[in-house]
Amino acid sequence: MTVEPDTTARALWNSPPIEGRQALAVRFTDVVTALSEADDRAVTRTGAVLKHIETADVPPSVPTARIAVLGTSTLGPLHAPLLGALAARGIAARAEFGDFDRLIAELFDPSTPALAHDPTAVVLLPDGEAVFRRVAVPFTAASAASAVESFVNDLISAIRAFRARSAAPVVVPTLLLSPERSSLLLDLPSRAQLAAAWNRANLRLLELGEEIPGVIPVDMNQLAAHAAGPARDPRLAAYAQAQFTEPVLLGYARQTAAAVAALLGRTCKCLVLDLDGTMWGGVLADDGPLGVVSGEGRVGEAFAEVHDVARQLSSQGVVLAVASKNDDEAARAALTEHPGVRLNVADFAVIAANWDPKPGNVAGIAETLNIGLDSLVFLDDNPSERGAVRAALPQVRTIAANADDPSLSAPALLRDGVFTSLRITDEDRLRPQMYRAETERASFRQSVGAVEDYLAGLETEVTIAAAGEQDVVRLSQLTLRTNQYNLTTARLDPDAVRSVLRRPQSIVKTVRCHDKFGDHGLVGALFAQIDGDRLEIMHFAMSCRVLGRGVEAAALRAVLDEGADRGARDAVGSFVRSAKNGRAADFFRQSDFMPDGADTTDQIGTRTTFVRSLSTLPEPPQHLTVTIMKEKP
């Protein structure tokens, strides 16, 4: 089922009036909800409308981004797909464009207008024709190979120069070689020689992310190979200097949007699967656990592809859950006994198989796992069920599975890259196991009476250590992904984390947690610095998995203690209220900090500063076993 964007957006597709643009901005979240199942045309057309809105007019809860786009050809055709793809990820964006064929020069130039004011990301759009503008006609395979090598060398030098002065990440696509250019070489060995040189140049671009921090490579050849049409239209190229068709640009826009979403902490964490029509064919209540269709025959294999995709995602940290209108016993029997079902009960952190409304079950999954609703992706073949979830829980992303043609379900799930991460860490790979342990903790909580007995019974051990290079990626990830317990919602990429670590007055702590049900891994990142006789708490982000145990208070106490040892007489910290971090509003108060000025912790977008003396320290939580390691590992 295709869901068109919000009717407000449809009505404004053609030259929206000023008041209409503002109305659309105010209702931006409605557009986001509709775009989760919109087709390609609707995404691009909605992006065309969104060019007219001001990001200042969207609700405070909506994340915003400013994207700089530089290229070697006409860049306008990327505008609508880019804004539409970002909106589909819940991000309201403005795009600033560089001049025609000034990509390399603008990266070198600090005064480039499009790069002013610290863009959220810089998106590059080089094209293969820019290479051939460096080649005299007639050309040979050798001269073209030399040109592509020279172009890529210059591009890399420009990217390096830009990154040396800016923290903005750079999205870098590979170069497309048009068939028409290859065909101008009449002998097959020369075509092969050119293709080999082109591939070597693209390989350098693909490996650039390991060489220059903050570079995000994208394989444009892969996008072109799977686009719904040719990558290049010679008419657009000749008359408009537009070197890419809309399907390729939309694919690139989606890859870019996935990267920007990861930068802004909008990576989804949990895949909630329906069963009948999604995981298998048939109806479990009618066909029985062994009668549903999965794993055998062409249709069965197509259903099983969803299982394989889910398993692959799970191996990289995506938590799996079930929300199905079925009897629990029958659902578990099918997962356990059916030979063609490639997921079993142990693969799921939560199985909500009952006859209750699905919105309640989906919300219950988020509550059990202690994650935000916007971390969930719900895959279901029933449009009524998806509609009910969207209506009750608009933060949850719904994706249409296809019971009639299950081969389309996996591509729909993967289309927008909702689980895309900048890096995968060991904690990511262990996350499904960690969240499965949450159900055991929930059962334990129900078996004891007082909260104090529960906290003591968990036997929680906390290790607080000075951060080292080996922790950089995970610390960055905590600032990027954590929304609920993030004091400032500042997003630090690995390079920014390293920058803080290098400062002689910095104090950067890792927080690890373990209890009798399992290891939580590295769950907290605390950044502080000594400034004269004052300790400044700059950033603190902690996984919601361990909230409510006093782990955050133990981490803060350790830093206050070290600050006092290093000569600080008082401590100061700030809380910046976002739409999602209300749970952290009392972080400083709970450790006897007092507001320094107005207390605006209940107002989104405001900063409240807190201070306290270090002549005494807060009492440590008695139910925790805390180990403090002051030296870097």
XYZ file of C-alpha atoms in Angstrom:
633
model
C 0.000 0.000 0.000
C 1.324 3.431 -0.962
C 0.605 6.213 1.502
C 0.677 9.663 -0.048
C 2.100 12.558 1.971
C -0.189 14.578 4.186
C -3.013 16.297 2.319
C -1.564 19.640 3.352
C 1.600 18.803 1.416
C -0.387 17.649 -1.617
C -2.350 20.875 -1.663
C 0.853 22.902 -1.533
C 2.797 21.092 -4.237
C 2.187 23.976 -6.639
C 3.593 27.331 -5.443
C 2.398 27.239 -1.815
C 1.392 30.611 -0.374
C 3.334 31.989 2.586
C 0.683 30.993 5.111
C 0.540 27.530 3.569
C 4.285 27.087 3.883
C 4.128 28.004 7.544
C 1.230 25.615 8.079
C 3.198 22.831 6.452
C 6.201 23.581 8.656
C 4.030 23.470 11.768
C 2.572 20.135 10.627
C 5.945 18.758 9.590
C 5.568 15.686 11.809
C 2.396 14.716 9.909
C 4.347 14.784 6.659
C 7.077 12.640 8.219
C 4.544 10.011 9.277
C 3.047 9.824 5.797
C 6.418 9.666 4.053
C 7.428 6.439 5.818
C 5.398 4.520 3.224
C 5.383 7.019 0.360
C 6.559 6.042 -3.114
C 9.535 7.648 -4.843
C 7.476 10.248 -6.680
C 5.742 11.396 -3.506
C 9.047 11.718 -1.651
C 10.526 13.916 -4.379
C 7.401 16.040 -4.843
C 7.130 16.600 -1.111
C 10.780 17.636 -1.101
C 9.943 20.206 -3.769
C 7.358 21.725 -1.431
C 9.706 21.644 1.540
C 12.123 23.921 -0.320
C 9.753 26.758 0.578
C 9.536 26.261 4.355
C 11.746 27.807 7.008
C 13.234 25.361 9.480
C 12.659 27.950 12.210
C 8.902 27.364 11.779
C 8.920 23.615 12.478
C 8.043 22.388 16.000
C 10.947 22.435 18.497
C 10.843 18.635 18.719
C 11.828 18.292 15.039
C 15.574 17.983 14.394
C 16.887 20.350 11.764
C 19.902 20.278 9.473
C 21.702 22.575 7.101
C 23.237 20.773 4.147
C 25.881 22.234 1.840
C 25.934 20.731 -1.668
C 28.932 21.164 -3.967
C 29.371 19.611 -7.380
C 30.688 19.702 -10.911
C 27.393 19.983 -12.791
C 23.901 21.417 -12.293
C 22.966 20.710 -8.664
C 19.338 21.852 -8.578
C 17.855 18.428 -9.430
C 19.217 17.055 -6.135
C 17.353 19.640 -4.053
C 13.882 18.084 -3.915
C 15.016 14.432 -3.508
C 17.392 15.477 -0.733
C 14.816 17.428 1.279
C 12.219 14.702 0.735
C 14.575 11.931 1.844
C 15.597 13.894 4.930
C 11.956 14.578 5.766
C 11.248 10.859 5.490
C 13.820 10.438 8.268
C 12.113 13.102 10.373
C 14.608 15.879 9.627
C 13.662 19.366 8.443
C 16.521 20.655 6.321
C 17.730 23.617 4.358
C 20.196 23.127 1.518
C 22.781 25.623 0.295
C 24.293 25.017 -3.144
C 27.692 25.839 -4.543
C 28.378 27.212 -7.997
C 28.520 25.196 -11.197
C 31.704 23.104 -11.513
C 33.383 24.772 -8.537
C 33.485 21.756 -6.227
C 37.251 21.511 -5.720
C 37.838 25.262 -5.586
C 35.001 25.770 -3.082
C 36.326 23.071 -0.763
C 39.670 24.858 -0.697
C 38.127 28.314 -0.206
C 37.195 29.178 3.429
C 34.932 31.984 2.179
C 32.650 29.713 0.130
C 29.087 30.910 0.960
C 27.556 27.429 0.942
C 30.066 26.289 3.571
C 29.495 29.186 5.950
C 27.844 28.793 9.355
C 28.983 25.222 10.087
C 26.767 22.973 7.951
C 25.493 19.744 9.458
C 27.031 17.909 6.513
C 28.653 18.671 3.176
C 27.353 16.621 0.244
C 29.517 16.310 -2.852
C 28.219 15.515 -6.324
C 31.122 15.067 -8.745
C 30.354 13.500 -12.107
C 32.371 11.581 -14.656
C 32.099 14.311 -17.268
C 34.239 16.541 -15.061
C 37.046 14.056 -15.625
C 36.708 14.204 -19.403
C 36.835 17.995 -19.362
C 40.483 17.425 -18.450
C 41.109 15.224 -21.505
C 41.908 16.451 -24.998
C 39.947 14.969 -27.903
C 40.763 12.525 -29.321
C 41.594 10.705 -26.102
C 43.125 7.332 -25.332
C 42.607 4.925 -22.486
C 45.902 6.100 -21.035
C 45.031 9.809 -21.197
C 41.589 9.214 -19.654
C 43.148 7.045 -16.935
C 45.603 9.824 -16.149
C 42.755 12.347 -15.988
C 40.643 10.345 -13.542
C 43.666 9.781 -11.321
C 44.456 13.503 -11.399
C 40.841 14.464 -10.674
C 40.591 12.144 -7.679
C 43.940 13.352 -6.328
C 42.730 16.949 -6.510
C 39.387 16.036 -4.952
C 41.032 14.237 -2.041
C 43.399 17.162 -1.458
C 40.429 19.532 -1.367
C 38.507 17.309 1.060
C 41.556 17.066 3.285
C 41.950 20.860 3.284
C 38.287 21.364 4.162
C 38.328 18.820 6.982
C 41.439 20.466 8.428
C 39.400 23.612 9.127
C 35.875 22.216 9.627
C 34.226 19.535 11.734
C 31.423 19.053 9.196
C 31.334 15.510 7.783
C 31.631 15.122 4.021
C 29.545 12.702 1.939
C 31.641 11.572 -1.031
C 30.193 9.486 -3.896
C 32.146 7.458 -6.384
C 32.365 8.592 -10.010
C 30.098 7.177 -12.693
C 31.669 6.291 -16.044
C 29.068 6.675 -18.774
C 28.773 3.873 -21.354
C 28.964 6.514 -24.100
C 32.461 7.506 -23.006
C 33.657 3.905 -22.923
C 32.141 3.279 -26.350
C 34.339 5.980 -27.841
C 37.236 3.564 -27.381
C 36.707 1.057 -30.170
C 39.014 -1.726 -29.026
C 37.933 -3.853 -26.087
C 41.331 -3.903 -24.332
C 41.299 -0.090 -24.173
C 37.811 -0.120 -22.665
C 39.000 -2.602 -20.067
C 42.056 -0.450 -19.339
C 39.864 2.626 -18.792
C 37.420 0.690 -16.607
C 40.272 -0.637 -14.474
C 41.698 2.853 -13.954
C 38.226 4.193 -13.139
C 37.635 1.437 -10.600
C 41.005 2.109 -8.966
C 40.077 5.770 -8.609
C 36.716 4.874 -7.105
C 38.372 2.440 -4.718
C 40.460 5.317 -3.388
C 37.266 7.276 -2.726
C 35.594 4.315 -1.028
C 38.594 3.874 1.273
C 38.798 7.575 2.076
C 36.658 7.187 5.192
C 39.453 5.198 6.833
C 42.023 7.805 5.842
C 40.277 11.101 6.623
C 38.001 11.297 9.695
C 34.512 12.544 8.923
C 34.398 11.323 5.324
C 31.361 9.193 4.443
C 31.848 7.376 1.105
C 28.856 6.284 -0.990
C 29.041 3.767 -3.833
C 27.237 5.596 -6.632
C 27.771 2.679 -9.002
C 25.675 0.454 -6.760
C 22.906 3.052 -6.669
C 22.977 3.420 -10.454
C 22.840 -0.342 -10.955
C 19.621 -0.612 -8.927
C 17.930 2.635 -9.952
C 14.548 2.565 -11.670
C 15.945 3.765 -14.976
C 19.216 4.887 -16.571
C 21.699 6.839 -14.472
C 22.171 9.543 -17.106
C 19.874 11.151 -19.657
C 21.860 12.598 -22.597
C 19.195 15.256 -23.175
C 19.395 16.554 -19.596
C 23.173 16.390 -19.803
C 23.315 18.346 -23.061
C 20.726 21.033 -22.422
C 20.757 21.429 -18.622
C 24.216 20.171 -17.665
C 22.416 17.769 -15.301
C 24.470 14.588 -15.248
C 22.206 12.389 -13.087
C 18.613 11.239 -13.449
C 16.058 11.576 -10.683
C 16.086 7.879 -9.618
C 19.856 7.972 -9.054
C 19.647 11.282 -7.218
C 16.890 9.950 -4.958
C 18.997 6.902 -4.142
C 21.930 9.158 -3.297
C 19.646 11.426 -1.282
C 18.434 8.465 0.763
C 21.998 7.371 1.492
C 22.832 10.914 2.522
C 19.715 11.174 4.686
C 20.637 7.927 6.445
C 24.083 9.326 7.246
C 22.674 12.644 8.483
C 20.095 10.809 10.596
C 22.914 8.817 12.192
C 24.811 12.047 12.862
C 21.724 13.500 14.574
C 21.056 10.440 16.714
C 18.059 9.181 14.746
C 19.254 5.641 14.077
C 16.516 3.124 14.835
C 17.356 0.341 17.280
C 14.527 -2.177 17.210
C 12.709 -4.045 14.428
C 9.207 -5.142 15.426
C 7.898 -7.902 13.168
C 4.374 -9.031 12.497
C 4.015 -12.777 11.840
C 1.151 -13.724 9.464
C 1.808 -12.255 6.015
C 5.133 -10.802 7.098
C 7.255 -13.599 8.532
C 5.361 -16.352 6.767
C 2.476 -17.036 4.419
C -0.856 -18.264 5.646
C -2.689 -17.754 8.913
C -1.196 -19.366 11.983
C -4.555 -19.738 13.722
C -5.935 -21.672 10.717
C -2.866 -23.487 9.387
C -1.107 -24.359 12.632
C 2.585 -23.933 13.535
C 3.778 -26.370 10.878
C 1.303 -25.303 8.190
C 2.436 -21.745 7.545
C 4.542 -21.101 4.431
C 8.216 -20.337 4.978
C 11.539 -21.576 3.644
C 10.219 -23.987 0.995
C 9.303 -23.168 -2.593
C 9.712 -19.778 -4.184
C 7.133 -18.047 -2.019
C 8.464 -19.695 1.128
C 12.010 -18.619 0.292
C 10.813 -15.060 -0.277
C 9.272 -15.006 3.206
C 12.444 -16.527 4.654
C 14.460 -13.696 3.107
C 12.866 -11.426 5.719
C 14.234 -13.778 8.395
C 17.729 -13.617 6.907
C 17.591 -9.824 6.736
C 16.449 -9.667 10.363
C 19.247 -12.001 11.434
C 21.803 -9.913 9.572
C 20.522 -6.737 11.210
C 20.507 -8.410 14.613
C 24.152 -9.435 14.237
C 24.981 -5.721 14.018
C 22.965 -4.581 16.999
C 19.344 -4.272 15.876
C 17.012 -5.659 18.530
C 14.217 -7.926 17.272
C 10.684 -8.135 18.657
C 7.317 -9.580 17.625
C 3.923 -7.862 17.673
C 1.321 -10.272 16.321
C -2.357 -11.031 16.779
C -1.954 -14.709 17.544
C -1.909 -17.053 20.490
C 1.423 -16.845 22.260
C 1.842 -20.606 22.478
C 1.190 -21.117 18.759
C 3.538 -18.286 17.772
C 6.350 -19.713 19.865
C 5.687 -23.186 18.482
C 5.995 -21.958 14.890
C 9.234 -20.140 15.691
C 10.602 -23.231 17.397
C 9.280 -26.133 15.334
C 8.764 -25.001 11.736
C 11.809 -26.158 9.724
C 11.554 -23.241 7.287
C 11.452 -20.479 9.888
C 14.996 -19.163 10.276
C 14.362 -17.117 13.402
C 13.621 -18.724 16.740
C 12.288 -17.594 20.095
C 15.779 -16.852 21.421
C 16.363 -14.294 18.644
C 13.666 -11.971 19.994
C 13.988 -9.688 22.992
C 10.185 -9.463 23.314
C 7.391 -11.567 21.829
C 4.003 -9.871 22.129
C 1.685 -12.448 20.569
C -1.872 -11.911 21.785
C -5.181 -10.452 20.645
C -4.696 -6.995 22.115
C -4.528 -3.916 19.849
C -1.122 -3.648 18.236
C -0.433 -0.040 19.255
C -0.513 -1.132 22.885
C 1.773 -4.067 22.197
C 4.236 -1.922 20.267
C 4.271 0.662 23.060
C 4.754 -2.158 25.555
C 7.790 -3.393 23.635
C 9.383 0.053 23.895
C 8.591 0.180 27.610
C 10.005 -3.288 28.266
C 13.210 -2.475 26.397
C 13.346 1.005 27.949
C 13.872 2.730 24.597
C 12.064 5.585 22.888
C 9.203 4.957 20.493
C 11.191 6.658 17.743
C 13.711 3.806 18.025
C 11.129 1.307 16.722
C 10.441 0.156 13.164
C 7.224 -1.826 12.669
C 6.989 -4.179 9.665
C 3.456 -5.448 8.982
C 1.501 -6.443 5.880
C -1.856 -5.197 7.179
C -2.502 -1.532 6.270
C -5.131 -1.233 8.999
C -2.689 -2.365 11.668
C 0.017 -0.042 10.391
C -2.475 2.805 10.270
C -3.543 2.131 13.849
C 0.068 2.203 15.011
C 0.767 5.424 13.082
C -2.327 7.079 14.526
C -1.594 6.097 18.125
C 2.206 6.168 17.994
C 3.326 8.580 15.259
C 6.923 8.328 16.476
C 7.070 4.682 15.346
C 8.135 4.170 11.753
C 5.820 1.779 9.895
C 6.903 -0.158 6.818
C 4.642 -2.185 4.556
C 5.388 -5.874 4.182
C 3.819 -7.523 1.139
C 1.936 -10.750 1.818
C 1.048 -11.216 -1.865
C 4.620 -10.748 -3.074
C 6.941 -11.270 -0.090
C 10.009 -10.665 -2.256
C 9.198 -6.943 -1.919
C 9.197 -6.905 1.897
C 12.953 -6.924 2.504
C 13.679 -4.135 -0.025
C 10.963 -1.995 1.577
C 12.525 -2.543 4.986
C 16.000 -1.578 3.779
C 15.063 1.275 1.406
C 15.608 4.246 3.691
C 18.507 2.883 5.749
C 16.706 3.427 9.046
C 19.228 1.275 10.928
C 22.293 2.874 9.327
C 25.102 3.621 11.770
C 28.334 5.534 11.275
C 30.264 2.739 12.999
C 29.436 -0.638 14.527
C 30.989 -1.327 17.939
C 31.296 -4.408 20.126
C 28.463 -3.017 22.257
C 26.283 -2.885 19.133
C 26.875 -6.541 18.368
C 26.014 -7.465 21.948
C 22.938 -5.223 22.119
C 20.341 -7.878 21.178
C 21.699 -10.164 23.887
C 21.693 -7.279 26.365
C 18.091 -6.390 25.612
C 16.972 -9.998 25.852
C 18.350 -9.893 29.388
C 16.015 -6.935 30.019
C 13.054 -9.303 29.997
C 14.738 -11.325 32.754
C 15.268 -8.152 34.752
C 11.624 -7.204 34.232
C 10.525 -10.595 35.547
C 12.845 -10.206 38.530
C 11.402 -6.746 39.218
C 7.907 -8.216 39.399
C 9.062 -10.919 41.812
C 10.353 -8.518 44.473
C 8.479 -5.926 46.455
C 10.310 -2.721 47.259
C 12.428 -0.853 44.748
C 15.320 -0.993 47.219
C 15.173 -4.794 47.224
C 15.169 -4.848 43.432
C 18.166 -2.535 43.149
C 20.124 -4.484 45.740
C 19.175 -7.790 44.159
C 20.536 -6.761 40.763
C 24.060 -6.776 42.232
C 25.082 -3.973 39.888
C 28.787 -3.321 39.424
C 29.951 -0.045 37.872
C 33.442 0.599 36.515
C 34.432 4.198 35.821
C 37.676 4.667 33.912
C 39.648 7.309 32.057
C 38.871 7.024 28.353
C 41.470 5.942 25.828
C 41.750 5.698 22.055
C 40.049 2.303 22.071
C 36.900 3.945 23.494
C 36.613 6.786 20.974
C 34.107 5.218 18.581
C 31.773 4.065 21.356
C 31.941 7.406 23.188
C 31.077 9.181 19.955
C 28.245 6.763 19.338
C 26.749 7.426 22.768
C 26.594 11.152 22.037
C 25.171 10.521 18.562
C 22.542 7.937 19.456
C 21.502 8.774 23.001
C 18.504 11.072 23.198
C 16.725 10.327 26.480
C 19.648 10.768 28.862
C 21.854 13.300 27.115
C 22.444 16.522 29.040
C 23.211 18.785 26.098
C 22.316 16.586 23.069
C 25.674 17.654 21.619
C 26.737 15.226 18.874
C 30.449 14.434 18.821
C 31.977 12.508 15.959
C 35.098 10.414 16.699
C 37.382 13.263 15.663
C 35.666 15.614 18.118
C 36.033 13.044 20.903
C 39.750 12.733 20.149
C 40.069 16.503 20.262
C 38.664 16.584 23.799
C 40.886 13.684 24.871
C 44.009 15.561 23.748
C 43.336 18.590 25.940
C 45.549 18.470 29.048
C 42.785 19.794 31.319
C 40.112 17.378 30.091
C 38.533 14.597 32.114
C 36.791 12.030 29.929
C 35.276 9.012 31.633
C 33.820 5.761 30.404
C 31.088 4.101 32.435
C 30.661 0.339 32.228
C 27.972 -1.644 33.983
C 27.389 -5.300 34.848
C 24.765 -7.079 36.938
C 23.766 -10.628 37.720
C 21.765 -10.913 34.491
C 24.603 -9.887 32.192
C 27.030 -7.258 30.959
C 25.654 -3.924 29.750
C 29.007 -2.896 28.273
C 30.097 0.726 27.935
C 26.932 2.635 28.803
C 28.078 6.138 29.696
C 30.298 8.932 28.392
C 31.137 11.903 30.612
C 33.197 14.839 29.318
C 34.561 17.465 31.706
C 37.458 19.905 31.979
C 39.328 21.898 34.599
C 39.169 25.658 34.053
C 41.175 27.390 36.785
C 39.557 26.470 40.094
C 36.343 25.326 38.441
C 35.326 21.911 37.106
C 33.078 22.166 34.048
C 30.810 19.242 33.176
C 30.587 19.625 29.394
C 28.611 16.592 28.193
C 27.118 13.451 29.670
C 25.234 10.757 27.783
C 24.147 7.405 29.168
C 22.284 4.447 27.743
C 18.704 4.173 28.909
C 19.302 0.484 29.700
C 20.729 1.330 33.125
C 18.617 4.316 34.115
C 17.029 4.328 37.535
C 19.889 2.609 39.347
C 22.007 5.574 40.345
C 24.727 4.753 37.812
C 24.638 8.318 36.514
C 25.096 9.687 40.048
C 28.065 7.385 40.627
C 29.699 8.578 37.399
C 29.194 12.232 38.301
C 30.548 11.697 41.819
C 33.717 10.115 40.416
C 34.331 13.143 38.193
C 33.594 15.584 41.026
C 36.077 13.701 43.201
C 38.790 13.874 40.536
C 38.067 17.531 39.906
C 38.519 18.286 43.607
C 41.789 16.328 43.621
C 43.006 18.483 40.714
C 42.335 21.739 42.532
C 38.799 22.654 41.526
C 36.773 24.412 44.227
C 33.380 24.254 42.570
C 31.654 22.534 39.661
C 29.393 23.855 36.931
C 27.308 22.076 34.332
C 24.504 22.787 31.890
C 21.302 21.052 30.914
C 19.905 21.870 27.465
C 16.296 20.763 27.243
C 15.287 18.891 24.094
C 12.042 17.214 23.141
C 13.356 13.874 24.388
C 15.760 14.344 27.303
C 13.319 15.284 30.050
C 14.445 12.265 32.084
C 17.814 13.967 32.582
C 16.380 17.273 33.809
C 17.098 16.458 37.475
C 20.599 15.053 36.900
C 22.389 17.930 38.603
C 19.793 18.521 41.336
C 20.069 14.903 42.456
C 23.739 15.566 43.234
C 23.051 18.805 45.146
C 23.699 21.268 42.320
C 21.648 24.465 42.324
C 20.516 26.547 39.327
C 22.768 29.515 38.599
C 20.108 31.884 37.343
C 16.722 31.013 35.895
C 15.619 27.371 35.937
C 14.302 26.640 32.434
C 14.680 22.854 32.471
C 11.057 22.474 31.382
C 11.423 24.669 28.271
C 12.620 23.021 25.059
C 15.674 24.654 23.518
C 16.813 26.466 26.670
C 20.000 26.039 28.703
C 20.006 25.932 32.505
C 23.331 26.241 34.322
C 23.892 24.461 37.645
C 26.668 24.936 40.221
C 27.822 23.345 43.469
C 30.776 23.536 45.811
C 33.331 20.732 45.890
C 34.036 21.172 49.608
C 31.838 18.110 50.078
C 30.744 15.346 47.719
C 27.356 13.647 47.238
C 26.827 10.364 49.031
C 27.509 7.349 46.765
C 24.586 5.007 45.960
C 24.737 2.194 48.511
C 23.353 -0.550 46.266
C 26.165 -0.205 43.700
C 29.654 -1.651 43.724
C 31.740 1.100 42.125
C 35.306 0.700 40.862
C 37.149 3.852 39.790
C 40.199 3.609 37.530
C 41.872 7.004 37.192
C 44.670 6.068 34.810
C 44.003 5.600 31.108
C 44.029 1.902 30.142
